[in-house]
Each structure stands twice: as C-alpha cells, then as structure tokens.
Amino acid sequence: MLFVGDDWAEDHHDVEIVDEAGKVLARRRLPEGLAGVTRLHALLAEHAPPEWADIDPASAATQVVVGIETDRGPWVGALVAAGYTVYGLNPMSVARYRERHSTSGAKSDTADAHLLVGIVRLDRAHHRSVAGDSAIGEAVKVSARTHQSLIWDRTRHVLRLRSALREFLPAAMRAFEELDSPEALQLALAPDPDTAARLSRAKIVRALTAANRREVTARAEKIRQVLTAPELRRPSPVQDAYSAIVASEVALITVLNTQIERLGQVVAEHFGRHRDADFYASLPGLGVILGARILGEFGDDPHRYADAKCRKAYAGTAPITRASGTRKVVLARYARNRRLGDGVQQWAFCSMRGSPGARAYYQSLRARGIGHQAALRQLANRWLGILHGCLRHRTFYDENTASAHHLNTAA
C-alpha cells in the first residue's frame, strides 16, 4: 500500500508519500486544480510497487490511502473518483496528534503532511473515510446548507433592524409583529418618524393587501394610530443617520427574503428527486426543507452508519459518560454536527403535533422532571433510531402501527 499525507491550502497542496514501512518515497508541493491532481497521479504511479503491474487499475487505486483535513471540494472529489481511500481528518484531532509528537509548538506545511501520512498509516482504524454520497445527495446537502445560512443571515439583519428602530423609532416595533414580514418591509417608504407619521392609510392598506393579510382596513387603522402617536425624537442629524441604516437593512432583508424563497424551491426540487425522500417525508414533523437538511447532513451512503448509535452520536443526541474512580456523570454531547443537531431538535419539537406517541413520550419525560431541551433531545434520539430502521429496511413509518410503543422501544 501507499500512504499520502496532503496538507492543503487555497492554491497548493504539500504532499508526502510513504510505503507500508513508513519509508518516505516523495515530498512535493503541487498546485491546486487539475494540474496538481494529474501530477499526484503520476507521482503515485512512479512509486507504485512492482506487483501492482499484475492487478487492474481499479484494484490498485484502492491500495492508496490519503489523509487530508477536509472532506469536500473538487480536489477531494477527484481523489475519491480515482478510487483512492480518502480520510477527511478533523483538524482538531490532527492538532492533538501534533501535540503528541511535538511540544515546541513548531508547525510547517511539510511537517503537517508528514503528520497526516503517519495518522492514516498507523491509526486509520480510529477514523472514518470520506462518505460515498451520491451526486443528488451532495446537491441536497449543499442547497439545504446554503438555504439555512441565508435564513441565519436574515435573522442577523432583522436583529440589527430592530436595534436601530429601538434607538429612534420604537413605534415601528409595536406596529408590526414581525419585522421581516412584507408589510413591515414597507418601512422603506417611511424610514424615519416624520415620514412614518405622514404615512397615509391607503399606503398601509396596499402594503397589507400585497402581503395577503386579512382585515386590512382595521389593521391599517391600528398601524397608523401607532405610527402617528407622539413619541420622543432624536436630533435631526442622528435621526437621518438611523433612517439610512433602516433603509439599508430593509433592502437587504427584502433581497434575502426573495433569495430564500428561490433557494427553497431548489432544495425542494433536489429533495424530491432523491431515492430516500419518501422515507424521510413519512416521519411526523419532517417537511421538505427540514427533511432535506437532515438527509443532506446524514448523506446517503448506505454503509456510512453501522447502526443507529452512529447516527445518534453524529447528531449529538446520544449522551456521553465520564467516569473516573467512583465518580460517574452523564453529559450532553457537544462534539457533534451542529447543523444536524439543530435540525433533529427542531424535528423532535415538530413531531409532537403529528405523532401522539411522540407527544406522550415527551410528556412522560417532562413528568419525570426533565427539562424541555433535554426531553426534546431524548425524543430526537428515539426518532433517529426509527429513521435508521426505516432506511435500513426500506420501509415507511406508520403511526397507526408504531405509536407510543414504537417510540419507547426504538433502538
């Protein structure tokens, strides 16, 4: 076998190739992109053992093991496509290995490549190779992650808008329940107290009508009364500055709303074409967007998770035990995929509306004095066991035959 340590940067890769005995065969700095991958293939072919000439290229490629501190990107995709066994090592784990071999704090790209090749040569049994997800599974993951990131960006801008309004136009926060709603974004037409006070009832009615709100006349009158009520004012220059801030934040939120809606359609399209979509959608609480997020984070490699415990540990719902001497404590697992952990926690909360078994299980936990978040985490833990069973046996979830008993006995 040949082992490769690949310390990557934005524009180059420092690689080291060793044999099974640990003898260094080559060290190179390769450029990013097609030229670098081609040179790496040629370098491996140059140092391939003579006996590889008698086996087919696909079998020979499986004898190449690569360690790199990432599991995504065109470079990693090219290595996986070539048939190499690629380990996407956690940078935190690599840092701990570095401390084990050196206490001076010295660090260099070539030394990191040497460290990576040592990990995959001697300790790869304790690490996981890059998952073999399908192209549609990768598309679901990328689009769902970006969709969620845009929502987080919108939340940050809404909070900034709220902060600005609180400083000079608090009436707007009382007039509109949600600052990212279509009618609230009409603040762009009245970004300061003077303009808001002159806002006509007709303009407010048109904004509410465009937002498909009910009882627009009554609501318009209520909003107008709030905006025209006497308020404390800031000096004119300060008010003008805040007015510009409000206008810019409103413009950004408006664009984000549009892009979130468009990307949501892309997420739904990719999720609908995936072979596992119906199994996810059969579970209570999982709609298109949330189901796509969880599917994307788990991936669709059927051999990635040996059992339900692996899924639970990856999502962070499985607790960890710390024991030393006579002391033993059980704690929540914070080393996890945070996007996946947030998704399954939300799934557990939503599932109680569509699953009597889930609600009964949650209420039994609360009755024992367990907090809300901890109870949701335990409920999510049960759902992940059920999800693993559905995917493994290719069966749909049926609440009529698997209600509270199913939840309480899930693996």
CSV table of C-alpha atoms in Angstrom, one decimal:
chain,number,residue,atom,x,y,z
A,1,MET,CA,0.0,0.0,0.0
A,2,LEU,CA,0.9,3.6,-0.5
A,3,PHE,CA,0.0,6.3,2.0
A,4,VAL,CA,-0.3,10.0,1.2
A,5,GLY,CA,-0.4,13.0,3.6
A,6,ASP,CA,-2.0,16.0,2.0
A,7,ASP,CA,-1.7,19.4,3.7
A,8,TRP,CA,-4.0,21.6,1.6
A,9,ALA,CA,-4.1,25.4,1.2
A,10,GLU,CA,-6.1,27.6,-1.1
A,11,ASP,CA,-3.7,27.5,-4.0
A,12,HIS,CA,-1.4,24.5,-3.3
A,13,HIS,CA,-1.0,21.1,-1.6
A,14,ASP,CA,2.0,19.8,0.3
A,15,VAL,CA,2.1,16.0,-0.1
A,16,GLU,CA,4.2,13.2,1.3
A,17,ILE,CA,4.1,9.6,0.1
A,18,VAL,CA,5.3,6.7,2.2
A,19,ASP,CA,5.2,3.0,1.9
A,20,GLU,CA,3.9,0.5,4.5
A,21,ALA,CA,7.1,0.5,6.4
A,22,GLY,CA,7.0,4.3,6.7
A,23,LYS,CA,9.8,5.0,4.3
A,24,VAL,CA,9.4,8.4,2.6
A,25,LEU,CA,9.2,8.0,-1.1
A,26,ALA,CA,8.4,11.5,-2.2
A,27,ARG,CA,7.7,15.0,-1.0
A,28,ARG,CA,6.2,17.6,-3.3
A,29,ARG,CA,4.3,20.9,-3.4
A,30,LEU,CA,1.5,20.6,-6.0
A,31,PRO,CA,-0.7,23.3,-7.4
A,32,GLU,CA,-4.4,23.3,-6.8
A,33,GLY,CA,-6.6,22.1,-9.6
A,34,LEU,CA,-6.4,19.6,-12.5
A,35,ALA,CA,-2.6,20.1,-13.0
A,36,GLY,CA,-1.9,19.3,-9.4
A,37,VAL,CA,-4.1,16.2,-9.3
A,38,THR,CA,-2.5,14.9,-12.6
A,39,ARG,CA,0.9,15.3,-11.1
A,40,LEU,CA,-0.2,13.5,-7.9
A,41,HIS,CA,-1.4,10.6,-10.0
A,42,ALA,CA,1.9,10.5,-11.9
A,43,LEU,CA,3.8,10.6,-8.7
A,44,LEU,CA,1.9,7.6,-7.2
A,45,ALA,CA,2.4,5.7,-10.5
A,46,GLU,CA,6.1,6.4,-10.3
A,47,HIS,CA,6.4,4.9,-6.8
A,48,ALA,CA,3.9,2.1,-7.2
A,49,PRO,CA,5.2,-1.4,-6.1
A,50,PRO,CA,6.1,-3.7,-8.9
A,51,GLU,CA,3.4,-6.2,-8.0
A,52,TRP,CA,0.7,-3.6,-8.9
A,53,ALA,CA,1.5,-4.2,-12.6
A,54,ASP,CA,-0.3,-7.6,-12.3
A,55,ILE,CA,-3.6,-6.1,-11.0
A,56,ASP,CA,-6.2,-3.9,-12.6
A,57,PRO,CA,-6.0,-0.2,-12.1
A,58,ALA,CA,-9.2,0.0,-10.0
A,59,SER,CA,-7.9,-2.6,-7.5
A,60,ALA,CA,-4.5,-0.7,-7.5
A,61,ALA,CA,-6.2,2.5,-6.7
A,62,THR,CA,-7.8,1.0,-3.6
A,63,GLN,CA,-4.3,0.4,-2.2
A,64,VAL,CA,-3.7,4.2,-2.0
A,65,VAL,CA,-4.8,5.8,1.3
A,66,VAL,CA,-4.9,9.6,1.6
A,67,GLY,CA,-5.1,11.7,4.7
A,68,ILE,CA,-6.4,15.3,4.3
A,69,GLU,CA,-8.0,17.8,6.7
A,70,THR,CA,-11.2,18.3,4.7
A,71,ASP,CA,-13.9,16.0,3.3
A,72,ARG,CA,-15.2,18.2,0.5
A,73,GLY,CA,-14.2,20.2,-2.6
A,74,PRO,CA,-13.1,19.4,-6.1
A,75,TRP,CA,-9.7,18.1,-5.0
A,76,VAL,CA,-11.2,15.6,-2.6
A,77,GLY,CA,-13.8,14.7,-5.1
A,78,ALA,CA,-11.1,13.9,-7.7
A,79,LEU,CA,-9.3,11.7,-5.2
A,80,VAL,CA,-12.4,9.7,-4.4
A,81,ALA,CA,-13.3,9.4,-8.1
A,82,ALA,CA,-9.9,8.0,-8.8
A,83,GLY,CA,-10.7,5.1,-6.3
A,84,TYR,CA,-8.3,6.2,-3.5
A,85,THR,CA,-9.4,5.7,0.1
A,86,VAL,CA,-9.6,9.2,1.5
A,87,TYR,CA,-9.8,10.1,5.1
A,88,GLY,CA,-11.1,13.6,5.9
A,89,LEU,CA,-9.5,14.1,9.2
A,90,ASN,CA,-10.8,16.5,11.8
A,91,PRO,CA,-8.4,19.5,12.2
A,92,MET,CA,-8.9,19.3,16.0
A,93,SER,CA,-7.9,15.7,16.0
A,94,VAL,CA,-4.8,16.4,13.9
A,95,ALA,CA,-3.8,19.2,16.3
A,96,ARG,CA,-3.9,16.7,19.2
A,97,TYR,CA,-1.7,14.3,17.2
A,98,ARG,CA,0.7,17.2,16.6
A,99,GLU,CA,1.0,17.9,20.3
A,100,ARG,CA,1.7,14.3,20.9
A,101,HIS,CA,4.7,14.3,18.6
A,102,SER,CA,6.0,17.8,19.4
A,103,THR,CA,5.7,20.1,22.4
A,104,SER,CA,7.6,23.0,21.0
A,105,GLY,CA,4.7,24.4,19.0
A,106,ALA,CA,6.6,24.3,15.8
A,107,LYS,CA,4.5,23.9,12.7
A,108,SER,CA,5.0,23.8,8.9
A,109,ASP,CA,3.2,22.6,5.8
A,110,THR,CA,5.7,19.8,5.2
A,111,ALA,CA,5.6,18.7,8.8
A,112,ASP,CA,1.8,18.6,8.7
A,113,ALA,CA,1.9,16.5,5.6
A,114,HIS,CA,4.2,14.1,7.4
A,115,LEU,CA,1.8,14.1,10.4
A,116,LEU,CA,-1.2,13.3,8.2
A,117,VAL,CA,0.5,10.4,6.4
A,118,GLY,CA,1.5,9.0,9.8
A,119,ILE,CA,-2.1,9.1,11.0
A,120,VAL,CA,-3.5,7.2,8.1
A,121,ARG,CA,-0.7,4.7,8.0
A,122,LEU,CA,-0.8,3.8,11.7
A,123,ASP,CA,-4.1,5.0,13.2
A,124,ARG,CA,-6.7,5.0,10.4
A,125,ALA,CA,-8.8,2.4,12.1
A,126,HIS,CA,-9.9,5.1,14.6
A,127,HIS,CA,-11.0,7.5,11.8
A,128,ARG,CA,-13.7,7.4,9.1
A,129,SER,CA,-13.1,7.6,5.4
A,130,VAL,CA,-14.9,10.1,3.2
A,131,ALA,CA,-18.5,9.0,2.7
A,132,GLY,CA,-19.5,7.9,-0.8
A,133,ASP,CA,-22.6,10.1,-1.1
A,134,SER,CA,-24.4,10.3,-4.4
A,135,ALA,CA,-24.4,13.4,-6.6
A,136,ILE,CA,-28.0,14.1,-5.8
A,137,GLY,CA,-27.3,13.6,-2.1
A,138,GLU,CA,-24.5,16.1,-2.3
A,139,ALA,CA,-26.8,18.6,-4.1
A,140,VAL,CA,-29.4,18.3,-1.3
A,141,LYS,CA,-26.7,19.0,1.3
A,142,VAL,CA,-25.2,22.0,-0.5
A,143,SER,CA,-28.5,23.7,-1.3
A,144,ALA,CA,-30.0,22.9,2.2
A,145,ARG,CA,-27.0,24.3,4.0
A,146,THR,CA,-27.0,27.5,1.9
A,147,HIS,CA,-30.7,27.9,2.4
A,148,GLN,CA,-30.2,27.6,6.2
A,149,SER,CA,-27.3,30.0,6.1
A,150,LEU,CA,-29.4,32.6,4.3
A,151,ILE,CA,-32.1,32.3,7.0
A,152,TRP,CA,-29.4,32.9,9.6
A,153,ASP,CA,-28.2,35.9,7.7
A,154,ARG,CA,-31.7,37.3,7.5
A,155,THR,CA,-32.1,36.8,11.3
A,156,ARG,CA,-29.0,38.8,11.9
A,157,HIS,CA,-30.2,41.7,9.7
A,158,VAL,CA,-33.6,41.6,11.4
A,159,LEU,CA,-32.0,42.0,14.8
A,160,ARG,CA,-29.9,44.9,13.5
A,161,LEU,CA,-33.0,46.5,12.2
A,162,ARG,CA,-34.7,46.0,15.5
A,163,SER,CA,-31.8,47.5,17.3
A,164,ALA,CA,-31.8,50.6,15.1
A,165,LEU,CA,-35.6,51.1,15.4
A,166,ARG,CA,-35.4,50.7,19.2
A,167,GLU,CA,-33.0,53.7,19.2
A,168,PHE,CA,-35.1,56.2,17.3
A,169,LEU,CA,-38.5,54.7,16.1
A,170,PRO,CA,-39.8,52.2,18.7
A,171,ALA,CA,-43.3,52.7,17.4
A,172,ALA,CA,-42.5,50.5,14.4
A,173,MET,CA,-41.8,47.5,16.6
A,174,ARG,CA,-45.3,47.9,18.2
A,175,ALA,CA,-46.9,48.4,14.8
A,176,PHE,CA,-45.5,45.3,13.1
A,177,GLU,CA,-45.3,41.9,14.8
A,178,GLU,CA,-42.6,40.6,12.6
A,179,LEU,CA,-40.0,42.9,11.1
A,180,ASP,CA,-39.2,40.7,8.2
A,181,SER,CA,-42.9,40.4,7.1
A,182,PRO,CA,-43.8,42.0,3.7
A,183,GLU,CA,-45.9,44.8,5.3
A,184,ALA,CA,-43.1,45.6,7.8
A,185,LEU,CA,-40.7,46.0,5.0
A,186,GLN,CA,-42.7,48.9,3.8
A,187,LEU,CA,-40.7,50.8,6.4
A,188,ALA,CA,-38.5,51.6,3.4
A,189,LEU,CA,-41.3,54.0,2.5
A,190,ALA,CA,-41.2,55.6,6.0
A,191,PRO,CA,-37.7,55.0,7.5
A,192,ASP,CA,-38.0,57.9,10.0
A,193,PRO,CA,-40.6,59.2,12.5
A,194,ASP,CA,-41.6,62.2,10.4
A,195,THR,CA,-42.3,60.2,7.3
A,196,ALA,CA,-44.0,57.4,9.3
A,197,ALA,CA,-46.3,60.0,10.9
A,198,ARG,CA,-47.4,61.2,7.4
A,199,LEU,CA,-47.9,57.6,6.0
A,200,SER,CA,-51.4,57.5,4.6
A,201,ARG,CA,-54.0,54.9,5.3
A,202,ALA,CA,-54.2,54.0,1.7
A,203,LYS,CA,-50.5,53.1,1.5
A,204,ILE,CA,-50.8,50.9,4.6
A,205,VAL,CA,-53.8,49.2,3.1
A,206,ARG,CA,-51.9,48.5,-0.1
A,207,ALA,CA,-49.0,47.0,1.8
A,208,LEU,CA,-51.3,44.7,3.8
A,209,THR,CA,-53.2,43.7,0.7
A,210,ALA,CA,-49.9,42.9,-1.1
A,211,ALA,CA,-48.9,40.7,1.9
A,212,ASN,CA,-52.3,38.8,1.7
A,213,ARG,CA,-53.3,39.9,5.2
A,214,ARG,CA,-56.9,39.8,6.4
A,215,GLU,CA,-59.0,42.6,7.8
A,216,VAL,CA,-56.7,45.1,6.1
A,217,THR,CA,-58.8,48.2,6.9
A,218,ALA,CA,-58.9,47.6,10.7
A,219,ARG,CA,-55.2,46.6,10.8
A,220,ALA,CA,-54.2,49.6,8.7
A,221,GLU,CA,-56.0,52.0,11.1
A,222,LYS,CA,-54.3,50.3,14.1
A,223,ILE,CA,-50.9,50.6,12.5
A,224,ARG,CA,-51.5,54.3,11.5
A,225,GLN,CA,-52.6,55.1,15.1
A,226,VAL,CA,-49.3,53.6,16.5
A,227,LEU,CA,-47.1,55.4,13.9
A,228,THR,CA,-48.8,58.8,14.3
A,229,ALA,CA,-48.8,58.8,18.2
A,230,PRO,CA,-46.5,61.3,19.8
A,231,GLU,CA,-43.0,59.9,20.5
A,232,LEU,CA,-39.7,61.1,21.8
A,233,ARG,CA,-37.5,62.3,18.9
A,234,ARG,CA,-33.7,62.2,18.4
A,235,PRO,CA,-31.8,65.2,16.9
A,236,SER,CA,-32.3,65.6,13.2
A,237,PRO,CA,-28.7,64.5,12.2
A,238,VAL,CA,-29.0,61.4,14.3
A,239,GLN,CA,-32.4,60.7,13.0
A,240,ASP,CA,-31.2,61.0,9.4
A,241,ALA,CA,-28.3,58.5,10.1
A,242,TYR,CA,-30.7,56.0,11.6
A,243,SER,CA,-33.1,56.5,8.7
A,244,ALA,CA,-30.3,55.5,6.3
A,245,ILE,CA,-29.5,52.4,8.4
A,246,VAL,CA,-33.1,51.3,8.4
A,247,ALA,CA,-33.4,51.8,4.7
A,248,SER,CA,-30.3,49.7,4.0
A,249,GLU,CA,-31.3,46.9,6.4
A,250,VAL,CA,-34.8,46.8,4.9
A,251,ALA,CA,-33.3,46.5,1.4
A,252,LEU,CA,-31.0,43.6,2.5
A,253,ILE,CA,-33.9,41.8,4.2
A,254,THR,CA,-36.1,42.2,1.1
A,255,VAL,CA,-33.4,40.6,-1.1
A,256,LEU,CA,-32.8,37.8,1.4
A,257,ASN,CA,-36.5,37.0,1.5
A,258,THR,CA,-36.5,36.7,-2.3
A,259,GLN,CA,-33.4,34.5,-2.4
A,260,ILE,CA,-34.5,32.3,0.5
A,261,GLU,CA,-37.8,31.6,-1.3
A,262,ARG,CA,-36.0,30.8,-4.6
A,263,LEU,CA,-33.4,28.6,-3.0
A,264,GLY,CA,-36.1,26.8,-1.0
A,265,GLN,CA,-37.6,25.8,-4.4
A,266,VAL,CA,-34.2,24.4,-5.4
A,267,VAL,CA,-33.9,22.5,-2.1
A,268,ALA,CA,-37.4,21.0,-2.7
A,269,GLU,CA,-36.6,20.0,-6.3
A,270,HIS,CA,-33.4,18.1,-5.3
A,271,PHE,CA,-35.0,16.6,-2.3
A,272,GLY,CA,-38.0,15.4,-4.3
A,273,ARG,CA,-35.7,13.5,-6.7
A,274,HIS,CA,-33.7,11.7,-4.0
A,275,ARG,CA,-34.4,8.0,-3.5
A,276,ASP,CA,-34.8,8.3,0.2
A,277,ALA,CA,-37.1,11.4,0.2
A,278,ASP,CA,-40.3,9.4,0.8
A,279,PHE,CA,-38.8,7.6,3.8
A,280,TYR,CA,-37.9,10.9,5.4
A,281,ALA,CA,-41.2,12.5,4.5
A,282,SER,CA,-43.2,9.6,6.0
A,283,LEU,CA,-41.9,10.6,9.5
A,284,PRO,CA,-44.0,13.1,11.5
A,285,GLY,CA,-42.6,16.5,11.8
A,286,LEU,CA,-40.3,16.3,8.7
A,287,GLY,CA,-41.4,18.6,5.8
A,288,VAL,CA,-39.5,19.2,2.6
A,289,ILE,CA,-37.0,21.8,4.0
A,290,LEU,CA,-36.3,20.1,7.3
A,291,GLY,CA,-36.2,16.7,5.8
A,292,ALA,CA,-33.7,17.9,3.2
A,293,ARG,CA,-31.5,19.4,5.9
A,294,ILE,CA,-31.3,16.2,7.8
A,295,LEU,CA,-30.9,14.0,4.7
A,296,GLY,CA,-28.1,16.2,3.5
A,297,GLU,CA,-26.2,16.2,6.8
A,298,PHE,CA,-26.5,12.4,7.2
A,299,GLY,CA,-25.7,11.8,3.5
A,300,ASP,CA,-27.0,8.8,1.6
A,301,ASP,CA,-24.0,6.4,1.7
A,302,PRO,CA,-25.7,3.1,2.9
A,303,HIS,CA,-22.5,1.9,4.5
A,304,ARG,CA,-21.6,5.0,6.5
A,305,TYR,CA,-23.5,4.2,9.7
A,306,ALA,CA,-23.1,0.8,11.1
A,307,ASP,CA,-26.1,1.1,13.4
A,308,ALA,CA,-28.5,3.7,14.9
A,309,LYS,CA,-25.9,4.6,17.6
A,310,CYS,CA,-23.6,6.0,15.0
A,311,ARG,CA,-26.3,8.3,13.7
A,312,LYS,CA,-27.2,9.4,17.3
A,313,ALA,CA,-23.6,10.2,18.1
A,314,TYR,CA,-23.1,12.2,14.9
A,315,ALA,CA,-26.2,14.2,15.6
A,316,GLY,CA,-25.3,14.8,19.2
A,317,THR,CA,-28.4,13.2,20.7
A,318,ALA,CA,-26.6,10.3,22.4
A,319,PRO,CA,-25.2,11.3,25.8
A,320,ILE,CA,-21.5,10.8,26.8
A,321,THR,CA,-20.3,9.2,30.1
A,322,ARG,CA,-17.3,10.5,32.1
A,323,ALA,CA,-16.2,8.0,34.7
A,324,SER,CA,-13.1,8.2,36.9
A,325,GLY,CA,-12.7,6.2,40.1
A,326,THR,CA,-16.0,6.3,42.0
A,327,ARG,CA,-17.3,9.4,40.1
A,328,LYS,CA,-19.5,9.0,37.1
A,329,VAL,CA,-21.5,11.6,35.2
A,330,VAL,CA,-23.6,11.5,32.1
A,331,LEU,CA,-23.5,14.7,30.0
A,332,ALA,CA,-25.0,16.0,26.8
A,333,ARG,CA,-22.8,15.5,23.7
A,334,TYR,CA,-21.5,18.9,22.4
A,335,ALA,CA,-19.0,17.5,19.9
A,336,ARG,CA,-21.4,16.9,17.0
A,337,ASN,CA,-22.6,18.1,13.6
A,338,ARG,CA,-24.2,21.3,14.8
A,339,ARG,CA,-26.4,21.8,11.8
A,340,LEU,CA,-27.7,18.2,12.1
A,341,GLY,CA,-28.1,18.6,15.9
A,342,ASP,CA,-30.2,21.7,15.4
A,343,GLY,CA,-32.3,20.0,12.7
A,344,VAL,CA,-33.2,16.9,14.7
A,345,GLN,CA,-34.0,19.0,17.8
A,346,GLN,CA,-36.4,21.0,15.6
A,347,TRP,CA,-37.8,17.8,14.2
A,348,ALA,CA,-38.5,16.4,17.6
A,349,PHE,CA,-40.4,19.5,18.5
A,350,CYS,CA,-42.5,19.5,15.3
A,351,SER,CA,-43.2,15.7,15.6
A,352,MET,CA,-45.3,16.2,18.6
A,353,ARG,CA,-48.0,17.8,16.5
A,354,GLY,CA,-48.4,14.9,14.1
A,355,SER,CA,-47.5,11.9,16.4
A,356,PRO,CA,-49.5,11.1,19.5
A,357,GLY,CA,-46.7,8.7,20.5
A,358,ALA,CA,-44.1,11.4,20.4
A,359,ARG,CA,-46.2,13.8,22.5
A,360,ALA,CA,-46.9,11.0,25.0
A,361,TYR,CA,-43.2,10.2,25.2
A,362,TYR,CA,-42.2,13.9,25.6
A,363,GLN,CA,-44.9,14.4,28.3
A,364,SER,CA,-43.6,11.3,30.2
A,365,LEU,CA,-40.1,12.8,30.3
A,366,ARG,CA,-41.4,16.2,31.5
A,367,ALA,CA,-43.4,14.5,34.2
A,368,ARG,CA,-40.1,13.0,35.5
A,369,GLY,CA,-38.7,16.5,35.9
A,370,ILE,CA,-36.6,16.5,32.8
A,371,GLY,CA,-36.2,19.9,31.1
A,372,HIS,CA,-37.6,20.9,27.8
A,373,GLN,CA,-34.4,20.8,25.8
A,374,ALA,CA,-33.2,17.6,27.3
A,375,ALA,CA,-36.6,16.0,26.7
A,376,LEU,CA,-36.5,17.1,23.1
A,377,ARG,CA,-33.0,15.6,22.8
A,378,GLN,CA,-34.2,12.3,24.1
A,379,LEU,CA,-37.2,12.3,21.8
A,380,ALA,CA,-34.9,13.1,18.9
A,381,ASN,CA,-32.7,10.2,20.0
A,382,ARG,CA,-35.7,7.9,19.6
A,383,TRP,CA,-36.7,9.3,16.2
A,384,LEU,CA,-33.1,8.7,14.9
A,385,GLY,CA,-33.4,5.1,15.9
A,386,ILE,CA,-36.7,4.9,14.0
A,387,LEU,CA,-35.2,6.7,11.0
A,388,HIS,CA,-32.3,4.3,10.8
A,389,GLY,CA,-34.7,1.4,10.8
A,390,CYS,CA,-36.8,2.9,8.1
A,391,LEU,CA,-33.8,3.5,5.8
A,392,ARG,CA,-32.2,0.1,6.6
A,393,HIS,CA,-35.3,-1.9,5.9
A,394,ARG,CA,-36.6,0.4,3.2
A,395,THR,CA,-40.0,0.8,5.0
A,396,PHE,CA,-42.2,3.8,5.6
A,397,TYR,CA,-43.1,5.0,9.1
A,398,ASP,CA,-46.7,4.2,10.1
A,399,GLU,CA,-48.1,5.9,13.2
A,400,ASN,CA,-51.0,3.5,13.4
A,401,THR,CA,-48.8,0.5,14.0
A,402,ALA,CA,-45.9,2.3,15.7
A,403,SER,CA,-47.1,4.9,18.1
A,404,ALA,CA,-46.1,5.3,21.7
A,405,HIS,CA,-44.9,1.7,21.9
A,406,HIS,CA,-42.6,2.2,18.9
A,407,LEU,CA,-41.1,5.3,20.4
A,408,ASN,CA,-40.4,3.8,23.7
A,409,THR,CA,-38.8,0.6,22.3
A,410,ALA,CA,-36.9,2.1,19.4
A,411,ALA,CA,-33.3,1.0,19.1
